[in-house]
């Protein structure tokens, strides 16, 4: 793992200066999710509302030594009921973020996207990893590696705009998006290159806004300036991308995990496109990575409170 974590620590330190974000923690019935919620509360990142079976939550807390004395618990018998209750807290204005506990992601997102009672916006739901990669000066955003399996061009428009707006919420001064494929030339036999070209033209026409976007680009010439020079690619994005839009979930998942397990990167994760940010963490994540996921949600929630045009 990355022994430095400088980018995450800067992010968390900044978010300590922001008022805590009321956050519904959904079904926190294991040590990992309780540790994340209580430590994020101790640091002043979030004000957790624990939603789930109260007896299981207290039993898990006693096993891991988590102090719940100052935290509100909303009793719900199971994962689905907890997800519904957490979404209701958002609709009532009591929570400004959701945080996944020990339930399946599909259960949580199912409640979020439910038409009558969920948290839909005009945007499609999508996921972003914020990668802290050793040796890189700035964080690297990868989308979508967790929610949309094989997105269409229309869906990629929302995925791209979600990521751009998210990058602005993270206060990235210049958002440079590389639309990835296996090559940097347009090839009718490779659909992702055609879609990359279409997305770039949509940026030219103002249908997607807020970033410098180029593609198709292969991974090497998207993030390595020497690779871009070798291929003679003249672009303000090539070699300097800080947002990577992948062709599909499989490519994104393999890219993110390759960076994690081969390059020692950490991957904070968040779901965008709903009325509030959704913190997705894994039991395999380090505590610092889980706290970084909370921190990026805090920034998105702050951007919403400030009335910025963010995520639908």
PDB file of C-alpha atoms in Angstrom:
ATOM      1  CA  UNK A   1       0.000   0.000   0.000  1.00  0.00           C
ATOM      2  CA  UNK A   2       0.970   3.614  -0.432  1.00  0.00           C
ATOM      3  CA  UNK A   3       3.002   4.514   2.651  1.00  0.00           C
ATOM      4  CA  UNK A   4       2.756   8.245   2.029  1.00  0.00           C
ATOM      5  CA  UNK A   5      -0.958   8.990   1.556  1.00  0.00           C
ATOM      6  CA  UNK A   6      -0.094  12.687   1.206  1.00  0.00           C
ATOM      7  CA  UNK A   7      -2.998  13.515  -1.108  1.00  0.00           C
ATOM      8  CA  UNK A   8      -5.569  11.792   1.112  1.00  0.00           C
ATOM      9  CA  UNK A   9      -4.202  13.425   4.257  1.00  0.00           C
ATOM     10  CA  UNK A  10      -4.403  16.878   2.660  1.00  0.00           C
ATOM     11  CA  UNK A  11      -7.974  16.125   1.587  1.00  0.00           C
ATOM     12  CA  UNK A  12      -9.032  14.965   5.056  1.00  0.00           C
ATOM     13  CA  UNK A  13      -7.287  17.884   6.773  1.00  0.00           C
ATOM     14  CA  UNK A  14      -9.116  20.348   4.537  1.00  0.00           C
ATOM     15  CA  UNK A  15     -12.488  18.687   5.195  1.00  0.00           C
ATOM     16  CA  UNK A  16     -11.934  18.993   8.946  1.00  0.00           C
ATOM     17  CA  UNK A  17     -12.450  22.741   8.438  1.00  0.00           C
ATOM     18  CA  UNK A  18     -15.950  22.175   6.984  1.00  0.00           C
ATOM     19  CA  UNK A  19     -18.985  21.605   9.246  1.00  0.00           C
ATOM     20  CA  UNK A  20     -19.697  17.860   9.600  1.00  0.00           C
ATOM     21  CA  UNK A  21     -22.043  16.445   6.969  1.00  0.00           C
ATOM     22  CA  UNK A  22     -25.111  14.619   8.360  1.00  0.00           C
ATOM     23  CA  UNK A  23     -24.711  11.120   6.906  1.00  0.00           C
ATOM     24  CA  UNK A  24     -27.039   8.109   7.028  1.00  0.00           C
ATOM     25  CA  UNK A  25     -24.847   5.032   7.501  1.00  0.00           C
ATOM     26  CA  UNK A  26     -26.784   2.101   6.080  1.00  0.00           C
ATOM     27  CA  UNK A  27     -26.722  -1.234   7.939  1.00  0.00           C
ATOM     28  CA  UNK A  28     -23.412  -0.745   9.839  1.00  0.00           C
ATOM     29  CA  UNK A  29     -23.397  -4.212  11.403  1.00  0.00           C
ATOM     30  CA  UNK A  30     -19.686  -5.025  11.205  1.00  0.00           C
ATOM     31  CA  UNK A  31     -16.486  -3.643  12.647  1.00  0.00           C
ATOM     32  CA  UNK A  32     -15.309  -2.096   9.373  1.00  0.00           C
ATOM     33  CA  UNK A  33     -18.341   0.120   8.759  1.00  0.00           C
ATOM     34  CA  UNK A  34     -18.664   1.111  12.424  1.00  0.00           C
ATOM     35  CA  UNK A  35     -14.976   1.978  12.627  1.00  0.00           C
ATOM     36  CA  UNK A  36     -15.300   4.129   9.492  1.00  0.00           C
ATOM     37  CA  UNK A  37     -18.365   5.964  10.776  1.00  0.00           C
ATOM     38  CA  UNK A  38     -17.097   6.594  14.306  1.00  0.00           C
ATOM     39  CA  UNK A  39     -13.613   7.693  13.214  1.00  0.00           C
ATOM     40  CA  UNK A  40     -15.068  10.010  10.547  1.00  0.00           C
ATOM     41  CA  UNK A  41     -17.296  11.464  13.273  1.00  0.00           C
ATOM     42  CA  UNK A  42     -14.322  11.877  15.644  1.00  0.00           C
ATOM     43  CA  UNK A  43     -12.443  13.805  12.949  1.00  0.00           C
ATOM     44  CA  UNK A  44     -15.455  16.046  12.343  1.00  0.00           C
ATOM     45  CA  UNK A  45     -16.047  14.882   8.766  1.00  0.00           C
ATOM     46  CA  UNK A  46     -19.568  13.535   9.216  1.00  0.00           C
ATOM     47  CA  UNK A  47     -22.358  13.333  11.779  1.00  0.00           C
ATOM     48  CA  UNK A  48     -23.440   9.693  11.432  1.00  0.00           C
ATOM     49  CA  UNK A  49     -26.997   8.444  11.763  1.00  0.00           C
ATOM     50  CA  UNK A  50     -26.747   4.655  12.061  1.00  0.00           C
ATOM     51  CA  UNK A  51     -29.620   2.960  10.233  1.00  0.00           C
ATOM     52  CA  UNK A  52     -30.192  -0.764  10.705  1.00  0.00           C
ATOM     53  CA  UNK A  53     -31.038  -3.485  13.252  1.00  0.00           C
ATOM     54  CA  UNK A  54     -30.135  -1.774  16.514  1.00  0.00           C
ATOM     55  CA  UNK A  55     -29.269  -4.968  18.385  1.00  0.00           C
ATOM     56  CA  UNK A  56     -26.843  -6.093  15.661  1.00  0.00           C
ATOM     57  CA  UNK A  57     -25.286  -2.623  15.503  1.00  0.00           C
ATOM     58  CA  UNK A  58     -24.720  -2.529  19.269  1.00  0.00           C
ATOM     59  CA  UNK A  59     -23.377  -6.101  19.273  1.00  0.00           C
ATOM     60  CA  UNK A  60     -20.877  -5.223  16.535  1.00  0.00           C
ATOM     61  CA  UNK A  61     -19.899  -2.080  18.440  1.00  0.00           C
ATOM     62  CA  UNK A  62     -19.210  -4.029  21.623  1.00  0.00           C
ATOM     63  CA  UNK A  63     -17.040  -6.494  19.716  1.00  0.00           C
ATOM     64  CA  UNK A  64     -14.866  -3.806  18.107  1.00  0.00           C
ATOM     65  CA  UNK A  65     -14.944  -1.271  20.944  1.00  0.00           C
ATOM     66  CA  UNK A  66     -16.810   1.448  19.025  1.00  0.00           C
ATOM     67  CA  UNK A  67     -18.420   4.139  21.187  1.00  0.00           C
ATOM     68  CA  UNK A  68     -21.991   4.780  20.016  1.00  0.00           C
ATOM     69  CA  UNK A  69     -23.088   6.825  23.026  1.00  0.00           C
ATOM     70  CA  UNK A  70     -23.290  10.090  21.074  1.00  0.00           C
ATOM     71  CA  UNK A  71     -24.732   8.629  17.860  1.00  0.00           C
ATOM     72  CA  UNK A  72     -28.350   8.350  16.757  1.00  0.00           C
ATOM     73  CA  UNK A  73     -29.571   4.874  15.788  1.00  0.00           C
ATOM     74  CA  UNK A  74     -32.614   4.428  13.543  1.00  0.00           C
ATOM     75  CA  UNK A  75     -33.873   0.876  13.928  1.00  0.00           C
ATOM     76  CA  UNK A  76     -34.576  -1.095  10.737  1.00  0.00           C
ATOM     77  CA  UNK A  77     -34.837  -4.911  10.634  1.00  0.00           C
ATOM     78  CA  UNK A  78     -32.709  -5.709   7.557  1.00  0.00           C
ATOM     79  CA  UNK A  79     -30.583  -4.361   4.717  1.00  0.00           C
ATOM     80  CA  UNK A  80     -33.422  -3.421   2.367  1.00  0.00           C
ATOM     81  CA  UNK A  81     -35.408  -1.747   5.144  1.00  0.00           C
ATOM     82  CA  UNK A  82     -32.299   0.113   6.289  1.00  0.00           C
ATOM     83  CA  UNK A  83     -31.665   1.380   2.754  1.00  0.00           C
ATOM     84  CA  UNK A  84     -35.286   2.590   2.461  1.00  0.00           C
ATOM     85  CA  UNK A  85     -35.101   4.299   5.853  1.00  0.00           C
ATOM     86  CA  UNK A  86     -31.801   5.992   5.006  1.00  0.00           C
ATOM     87  CA  UNK A  87     -33.187   7.304   1.717  1.00  0.00           C
ATOM     88  CA  UNK A  88     -36.202   8.617   3.646  1.00  0.00           C
ATOM     89  CA  UNK A  89     -33.831  10.529   5.970  1.00  0.00           C
ATOM     90  CA  UNK A  90     -32.370  12.252   2.900  1.00  0.00           C
ATOM     91  CA  UNK A  91     -35.806  13.091   1.523  1.00  0.00           C
ATOM     92  CA  UNK A  92     -36.747  14.547   4.926  1.00  0.00           C
ATOM     93  CA  UNK A  93     -33.623  16.744   4.858  1.00  0.00           C
ATOM     94  CA  UNK A  94     -32.016  15.055   7.867  1.00  0.00           C
ATOM     95  CA  UNK A  95     -29.105  13.524   5.922  1.00  0.00           C
ATOM     96  CA  UNK A  96     -26.943  15.036   3.184  1.00  0.00           C
ATOM     97  CA  UNK A  97     -24.998  11.880   2.290  1.00  0.00           C
ATOM     98  CA  UNK A  98     -25.349   8.105   2.383  1.00  0.00           C
ATOM     99  CA  UNK A  99     -22.677   5.650   3.478  1.00  0.00           C
ATOM    100  CA  UNK A 100     -22.738   1.943   2.698  1.00  0.00           C
ATOM    101  CA  UNK A 101     -22.354  -0.443   5.621  1.00  0.00           C
ATOM    102  CA  UNK A 102     -22.508  -4.240   5.630  1.00  0.00           C
ATOM    103  CA  UNK A 103     -25.124  -4.707   2.936  1.00  0.00           C
ATOM    104  CA  UNK A 104     -24.831  -5.418  -0.767  1.00  0.00           C
ATOM    105  CA  UNK A 105     -24.340  -2.388  -2.990  1.00  0.00           C
ATOM    106  CA  UNK A 106     -27.345  -3.417  -5.106  1.00  0.00           C
ATOM    107  CA  UNK A 107     -29.628  -3.208  -2.051  1.00  0.00           C
ATOM    108  CA  UNK A 108     -28.531   0.344  -1.331  1.00  0.00           C
ATOM    109  CA  UNK A 109     -28.617   1.576  -4.929  1.00  0.00           C
ATOM    110  CA  UNK A 110     -31.973  -0.140  -5.485  1.00  0.00           C
ATOM    111  CA  UNK A 111     -33.508   2.123  -2.836  1.00  0.00           C
ATOM    112  CA  UNK A 112     -31.706   5.156  -4.284  1.00  0.00           C
ATOM    113  CA  UNK A 113     -32.993   4.692  -7.844  1.00  0.00           C
ATOM    114  CA  UNK A 114     -36.573   3.681  -6.944  1.00  0.00           C
ATOM    115  CA  UNK A 115     -38.789   5.969  -9.008  1.00  0.00           C
ATOM    116  CA  UNK A 116     -41.370   7.108  -6.474  1.00  0.00           C
ATOM    117  CA  UNK A 117     -39.399   7.099  -3.222  1.00  0.00           C
ATOM    118  CA  UNK A 118     -35.743   7.239  -4.271  1.00  0.00           C
ATOM    119  CA  UNK A 119     -33.183   9.954  -4.907  1.00  0.00           C
ATOM    120  CA  UNK A 120     -33.088  10.113  -8.699  1.00  0.00           C
ATOM    121  CA  UNK A 121     -32.012  13.202 -10.588  1.00  0.00           C
ATOM    122  CA  UNK A 122     -31.870  13.899 -14.314  1.00  0.00           C
ATOM    123  CA  UNK A 123     -28.423  12.267 -14.335  1.00  0.00           C
ATOM    124  CA  UNK A 124     -27.512   8.609 -14.512  1.00  0.00           C
ATOM    125  CA  UNK A 125     -25.939   7.157 -11.380  1.00  0.00           C
ATOM    126  CA  UNK A 126     -22.188   6.548 -11.788  1.00  0.00           C
ATOM    127  CA  UNK A 127     -19.120   5.800  -9.706  1.00  0.00           C
ATOM    128  CA  UNK A 128     -15.761   7.513  -9.386  1.00  0.00           C
ATOM    129  CA  UNK A 129     -12.573   6.246  -7.810  1.00  0.00           C
ATOM    130  CA  UNK A 130     -10.212   8.906  -6.486  1.00  0.00           C
ATOM    131  CA  UNK A 131      -6.840   7.197  -6.777  1.00  0.00           C
ATOM    132  CA  UNK A 132      -3.874   8.238  -4.650  1.00  0.00           C
ATOM    133  CA  UNK A 133      -1.087   6.881  -6.864  1.00  0.00           C
ATOM    134  CA  UNK A 134       2.508   6.995  -5.541  1.00  0.00           C
ATOM    135  CA  UNK A 135       4.713   9.239  -7.655  1.00  0.00           C
ATOM    136  CA  UNK A 136       1.842  11.358  -9.025  1.00  0.00           C
ATOM    137  CA  UNK A 137       1.498  14.957  -7.896  1.00  0.00           C
ATOM    138  CA  UNK A 138      -2.290  14.967  -8.057  1.00  0.00           C
ATOM    139  CA  UNK A 139      -5.101  12.504  -7.511  1.00  0.00           C
ATOM    140  CA  UNK A 140      -6.414  10.508 -10.473  1.00  0.00           C
ATOM    141  CA  UNK A 141     -10.162  10.074 -10.989  1.00  0.00           C
ATOM    142  CA  UNK A 142     -11.339   6.894 -12.751  1.00  0.00           C
ATOM    143  CA  UNK A 143     -14.922   6.424 -13.946  1.00  0.00           C
ATOM    144  CA  UNK A 144     -16.929   4.171 -14.136  1.00  0.00           C
ATOM    145  CA  UNK A 145     -15.448   1.087 -12.549  1.00  0.00           C
ATOM    146  CA  UNK A 146     -18.264  -0.036 -10.253  1.00  0.00           C
ATOM    147  CA  UNK A 147     -21.824   0.746 -11.384  1.00  0.00           C
ATOM    148  CA  UNK A 148     -22.425   0.901 -15.155  1.00  0.00           C
ATOM    149  CA  UNK A 149     -21.419  -2.383 -16.790  1.00  0.00           C
ATOM    150  CA  UNK A 150     -21.479  -1.539 -20.506  1.00  0.00           C
ATOM    151  CA  UNK A 151     -22.620   2.081 -20.792  1.00  0.00           C
ATOM    152  CA  UNK A 152     -24.057   3.427 -24.026  1.00  0.00           C
ATOM    153  CA  UNK A 153     -22.880   6.685 -25.567  1.00  0.00           C
ATOM    154  CA  UNK A 154     -25.886   8.441 -24.049  1.00  0.00           C
ATOM    155  CA  UNK A 155     -25.028   7.053 -20.615  1.00  0.00           C
ATOM    156  CA  UNK A 156     -21.380   8.033 -21.014  1.00  0.00           C
ATOM    157  CA  UNK A 157     -22.476  11.647 -21.413  1.00  0.00           C
ATOM    158  CA  UNK A 158     -23.835  11.572 -17.849  1.00  0.00           C
ATOM    159  CA  UNK A 159     -20.886   9.559 -16.543  1.00  0.00           C
ATOM    160  CA  UNK A 160     -18.498  12.112 -18.016  1.00  0.00           C
ATOM    161  CA  UNK A 161     -20.418  15.151 -16.758  1.00  0.00           C
ATOM    162  CA  UNK A 162     -20.722  13.593 -13.281  1.00  0.00           C
ATOM    163  CA  UNK A 163     -16.948  13.120 -13.183  1.00  0.00           C
ATOM    164  CA  UNK A 164     -16.227  16.647 -14.412  1.00  0.00           C
ATOM    165  CA  UNK A 165     -18.541  18.234 -11.851  1.00  0.00           C
ATOM    166  CA  UNK A 166     -17.054  15.985  -9.174  1.00  0.00           C
ATOM    167  CA  UNK A 167     -13.544  17.134 -10.083  1.00  0.00           C
ATOM    168  CA  UNK A 168     -14.689  20.732  -9.622  1.00  0.00           C
ATOM    169  CA  UNK A 169     -16.136  19.835  -6.200  1.00  0.00           C
ATOM    170  CA  UNK A 170     -12.669  18.488  -5.334  1.00  0.00           C
ATOM    171  CA  UNK A 171     -11.331  21.917  -6.331  1.00  0.00           C
ATOM    172  CA  UNK A 172      -9.149  20.598  -9.135  1.00  0.00           C
ATOM    173  CA  UNK A 173      -8.140  23.839 -10.886  1.00  0.00           C
ATOM    174  CA  UNK A 174      -8.003  22.431 -14.435  1.00  0.00           C
ATOM    175  CA  UNK A 175      -9.981  19.292 -15.251  1.00  0.00           C
ATOM    176  CA  UNK A 176      -8.334  17.307 -18.054  1.00  0.00           C
ATOM    177  CA  UNK A 177     -10.270  14.236 -19.153  1.00  0.00           C
ATOM    178  CA  UNK A 178      -8.863  11.402 -21.255  1.00  0.00           C
ATOM    179  CA  UNK A 179     -11.443   9.132 -22.863  1.00  0.00           C
ATOM    180  CA  UNK A 180      -9.634   5.819 -22.883  1.00  0.00           C
ATOM    181  CA  UNK A 181      -9.497   3.083 -25.472  1.00  0.00           C
ATOM    182  CA  UNK A 182      -6.884   0.571 -26.572  1.00  0.00           C
ATOM    183  CA  UNK A 183      -5.535   3.065 -29.103  1.00  0.00           C
ATOM    184  CA  UNK A 184      -5.393   6.786 -29.795  1.00  0.00           C
ATOM    185  CA  UNK A 185      -6.712   6.644 -33.369  1.00  0.00           C
ATOM    186  CA  UNK A 186     -10.323   6.299 -34.462  1.00  0.00           C
ATOM    187  CA  UNK A 187     -11.009   2.777 -35.658  1.00  0.00           C
ATOM    188  CA  UNK A 188     -14.508   1.793 -36.880  1.00  0.00           C
ATOM    189  CA  UNK A 189     -13.826  -1.740 -35.630  1.00  0.00           C
ATOM    190  CA  UNK A 190     -13.334  -0.499 -32.036  1.00  0.00           C
ATOM    191  CA  UNK A 191     -16.604   1.118 -30.865  1.00  0.00           C
ATOM    192  CA  UNK A 192     -15.004   2.874 -27.880  1.00  0.00           C
ATOM    193  CA  UNK A 193     -12.893   4.986 -30.257  1.00  0.00           C
ATOM    194  CA  UNK A 194     -16.020   6.126 -32.136  1.00  0.00           C
ATOM    195  CA  UNK A 195     -17.773   6.994 -28.867  1.00  0.00           C
ATOM    196  CA  UNK A 196     -14.690   8.898 -27.670  1.00  0.00           C
ATOM    197  CA  UNK A 197     -14.732  11.007 -30.816  1.00  0.00           C
ATOM    198  CA  UNK A 198     -18.461  11.676 -30.402  1.00  0.00           C
ATOM    199  CA  UNK A 199     -18.007  12.734 -26.776  1.00  0.00           C
ATOM    200  CA  UNK A 200     -15.228  15.134 -27.776  1.00  0.00           C
ATOM    201  CA  UNK A 201     -17.466  16.707 -30.412  1.00  0.00           C
ATOM    202  CA  UNK A 202     -20.234  17.050 -27.810  1.00  0.00           C
ATOM    203  CA  UNK A 203     -17.743  18.977 -25.683  1.00  0.00           C
ATOM    204  CA  UNK A 204     -16.995  21.213 -28.683  1.00  0.00           C
ATOM    205  CA  UNK A 205     -20.722  21.872 -29.078  1.00  0.00           C
ATOM    206  CA  UNK A 206     -21.261  22.674 -25.388  1.00  0.00           C
ATOM    207  CA  UNK A 207     -23.325  19.563 -24.648  1.00  0.00           C
ATOM    208  CA  UNK A 208     -20.737  18.579 -22.017  1.00  0.00           C
ATOM    209  CA  UNK A 209     -19.050  21.388 -20.109  1.00  0.00           C
ATOM    210  CA  UNK A 210     -16.421  22.204 -17.532  1.00  0.00           C
ATOM    211  CA  UNK A 211     -13.320  20.383 -18.740  1.00  0.00           C
ATOM    212  CA  UNK A 212     -10.726  19.921 -21.437  1.00  0.00           C
ATOM    213  CA  UNK A 213     -11.555  16.552 -22.996  1.00  0.00           C
ATOM    214  CA  UNK A 214      -9.661  14.454 -25.528  1.00  0.00           C
ATOM    215  CA  UNK A 215      -9.940  10.941 -26.876  1.00  0.00           C
ATOM    216  CA  UNK A 216      -9.570   8.306 -27.850  1.00  0.00           C
ATOM    217  CA  UNK A 217      -6.321   8.002 -25.913  1.00  0.00           C
ATOM    218  CA  UNK A 218      -4.504   4.878 -24.815  1.00  0.00           C
ATOM    219  CA  UNK A 219      -3.597   4.729 -21.143  1.00  0.00           C
ATOM    220  CA  UNK A 220       0.111   5.337 -21.694  1.00  0.00           C
ATOM    221  CA  UNK A 221      -0.292   8.503 -23.735  1.00  0.00           C
ATOM    222  CA  UNK A 222      -3.095   9.727 -21.469  1.00  0.00           C
ATOM    223  CA  UNK A 223      -0.971   9.847 -18.325  1.00  0.00           C
ATOM    224  CA  UNK A 224       2.665   9.817 -19.480  1.00  0.00           C
ATOM    225  CA  UNK A 225       3.964  12.920 -21.233  1.00  0.00           C
ATOM    226  CA  UNK A 226       6.875  11.094 -22.859  1.00  0.00           C
ATOM    227  CA  UNK A 227       4.549   8.466 -24.328  1.00  0.00           C
ATOM    228  CA  UNK A 228       2.401  11.256 -25.772  1.00  0.00           C
ATOM    229  CA  UNK A 229       5.465  12.924 -27.306  1.00  0.00           C
ATOM    230  CA  UNK A 230       6.651   9.617 -28.791  1.00  0.00           C
ATOM    231  CA  UNK A 231       3.276   9.193 -30.499  1.00  0.00           C
ATOM    232  CA  UNK A 232       3.388  12.864 -31.561  1.00  0.00           C
ATOM    233  CA  UNK A 233       0.015  13.568 -29.980  1.00  0.00           C
ATOM    234  CA  UNK A 234      -0.542  17.308 -29.656  1.00  0.00           C
ATOM    235  CA  UNK A 235      -3.199  17.788 -27.018  1.00  0.00           C
ATOM    236  CA  UNK A 236      -3.615  19.704 -23.736  1.00  0.00           C
ATOM    237  CA  UNK A 237      -4.816  16.420 -22.193  1.00  0.00           C
ATOM    238  CA  UNK A 238      -2.359  13.822 -23.532  1.00  0.00           C
ATOM    239  CA  UNK A 239       0.190  12.939 -20.880  1.00  0.00           C
ATOM    240  CA  UNK A 240      -1.531  15.209 -18.332  1.00  0.00           C
ATOM    241  CA  UNK A 241      -4.970  13.676 -17.731  1.00  0.00           C
ATOM    242  CA  UNK A 242      -6.371  13.825 -14.205  1.00  0.00           C
ATOM    243  CA  UNK A 243      -9.694  12.160 -15.084  1.00  0.00           C
ATOM    244  CA  UNK A 244      -9.901   8.865 -16.980  1.00  0.00           C
ATOM    245  CA  UNK A 245     -13.178   7.761 -18.549  1.00  0.00           C
ATOM    246  CA  UNK A 246     -12.953   4.025 -19.281  1.00  0.00           C
ATOM    247  CA  UNK A 247     -14.845   2.124 -22.017  1.00  0.00           C
ATOM    248  CA  UNK A 248     -16.720  -0.177 -19.623  1.00  0.00           C
ATOM    249  CA  UNK A 249     -16.817  -1.501 -16.080  1.00  0.00           C
ATOM    250  CA  UNK A 250     -14.445  -4.397 -16.772  1.00  0.00           C
ATOM    251  CA  UNK A 251     -11.730  -2.100 -18.091  1.00  0.00           C
ATOM    252  CA  UNK A 252     -12.208   0.350 -15.244  1.00  0.00           C
ATOM    253  CA  UNK A 253     -12.225  -2.314 -12.560  1.00  0.00           C
ATOM    254  CA  UNK A 254      -9.029  -3.892 -13.892  1.00  0.00           C
ATOM    255  CA  UNK A 255      -7.337  -0.491 -14.206  1.00  0.00           C
ATOM    256  CA  UNK A 256      -8.202   0.562 -10.651  1.00  0.00           C
ATOM    257  CA  UNK A 257      -7.182  -2.784  -9.152  1.00  0.00           C
ATOM    258  CA  UNK A 258      -3.972  -2.855 -11.172  1.00  0.00           C
ATOM    259  CA  UNK A 259      -3.037   0.549  -9.756  1.00  0.00           C
ATOM    260  CA  UNK A 260      -3.931  -0.644  -6.244  1.00  0.00           C
ATOM    261  CA  UNK A 261      -2.164  -3.997  -6.241  1.00  0.00           C
ATOM    262  CA  UNK A 262       0.748  -3.367  -8.602  1.00  0.00           C
ATOM    263  CA  UNK A 263       1.473   0.333  -8.021  1.00  0.00           C
ATOM    264  CA  UNK A 264       0.484   0.623  -4.354  1.00  0.00           C
ATOM    265  CA  UNK A 265      -2.335   3.098  -5.005  1.00  0.00           C
ATOM    266  CA  UNK A 266      -5.282   3.678  -2.688  1.00  0.00           C
ATOM    267  CA  UNK A 267      -8.798   4.045  -4.099  1.00  0.00           C
ATOM    268  CA  UNK A 268     -11.461   6.136  -2.375  1.00  0.00           C
ATOM    269  CA  UNK A 269     -14.878   5.585  -3.941  1.00  0.00           C
ATOM    270  CA  UNK A 270     -18.094   7.556  -4.321  1.00  0.00           C
ATOM    271  CA  UNK A 271     -21.349   7.231  -6.260  1.00  0.00           C
ATOM    272  CA  UNK A 272     -22.614  10.353  -8.030  1.00  0.00           C
ATOM    273  CA  UNK A 273     -25.732  11.382  -9.899  1.00  0.00           C
ATOM    274  CA  UNK A 274     -28.199  10.991  -7.026  1.00  0.00           C
ATOM    275  CA  UNK A 275     -29.523  13.845  -4.893  1.00  0.00           C
ATOM    276  CA  UNK A 276     -26.726  13.240  -2.380  1.00  0.00           C
ATOM    277  CA  UNK A 277     -23.267  11.643  -2.604  1.00  0.00           C
ATOM    278  CA  UNK A 278     -23.087   7.945  -1.714  1.00  0.00           C
ATOM    279  CA  UNK A 279     -19.955   6.688   0.045  1.00  0.00           C
ATOM    280  CA  UNK A 280     -18.984   3.189  -1.090  1.00  0.00           C
ATOM    281  CA  UNK A 281     -16.282   1.485   0.924  1.00  0.00           C
ATOM    282  CA  UNK A 282     -14.888  -2.029   0.943  1.00  0.00           C
ATOM    283  CA  UNK A 283     -13.801  -4.087   3.928  1.00  0.00           C
ATOM    284  CA  UNK A 284     -10.505  -4.507   2.071  1.00  0.00           C
ATOM    285  CA  UNK A 285      -9.921  -0.719   2.161  1.00  0.00           C
ATOM    286  CA  UNK A 286      -7.606   0.768   4.742  1.00  0.00           C
ATOM    287  CA  UNK A 287      -9.186   3.046   7.336  1.00  0.00           C
ATOM    288  CA  UNK A 288      -7.486   6.044   5.714  1.00  0.00           C
ATOM    289  CA  UNK A 289      -9.009   5.164   2.341  1.00  0.00           C
ATOM    290  CA  UNK A 290     -12.468   4.865   3.919  1.00  0.00           C
ATOM    291  CA  UNK A 291     -11.987   8.251   5.574  1.00  0.00           C
ATOM    292  CA  UNK A 292     -10.918   9.716   2.232  1.00  0.00           C
ATOM    293  CA  UNK A 293     -14.177   8.409   0.730  1.00  0.00           C
ATOM    294  CA  UNK A 294     -16.030  10.287   3.477  1.00  0.00           C
ATOM    295  CA  UNK A 295     -13.994  13.406   2.761  1.00  0.00           C
ATOM    296  CA  UNK A 296     -14.812  13.487  -0.952  1.00  0.00           C
ATOM    297  CA  UNK A 297     -18.503  13.114  -0.063  1.00  0.00           C
ATOM    298  CA  UNK A 298     -18.149  16.070   2.306  1.00  0.00           C
ATOM    299  CA  UNK A 299     -16.836  18.205  -0.570  1.00  0.00           C
ATOM    300  CA  UNK A 300     -19.688  17.184  -2.859  1.00  0.00           C
ATOM    301  CA  UNK A 301     -22.235  17.928  -0.130  1.00  0.00           C
ATOM    302  CA  UNK A 302     -20.595  21.310   0.470  1.00  0.00           C
ATOM    303  CA  UNK A 303     -20.769  22.120  -3.238  1.00  0.00           C
ATOM    304  CA  UNK A 304     -24.485  21.349  -3.183  1.00  0.00           C
ATOM    305  CA  UNK A 305     -25.032  23.546  -0.159  1.00  0.00           C
ATOM    306  CA  UNK A 306     -23.222  26.390  -1.893  1.00  0.00           C
ATOM    307  CA  UNK A 307     -25.616  26.060  -4.805  1.00  0.00           C
ATOM    308  CA  UNK A 308     -23.053  25.104  -7.434  1.00  0.00           C
ATOM    309  CA  UNK A 309     -24.246  23.205 -10.500  1.00  0.00           C
ATOM    310  CA  UNK A 310     -23.080  19.819  -9.327  1.00  0.00           C
ATOM    311  CA  UNK A 311     -24.193  16.312 -10.250  1.00  0.00           C
ATOM    312  CA  UNK A 312     -27.687  16.953 -11.569  1.00  0.00           C
TER     313      UNK A 312
END
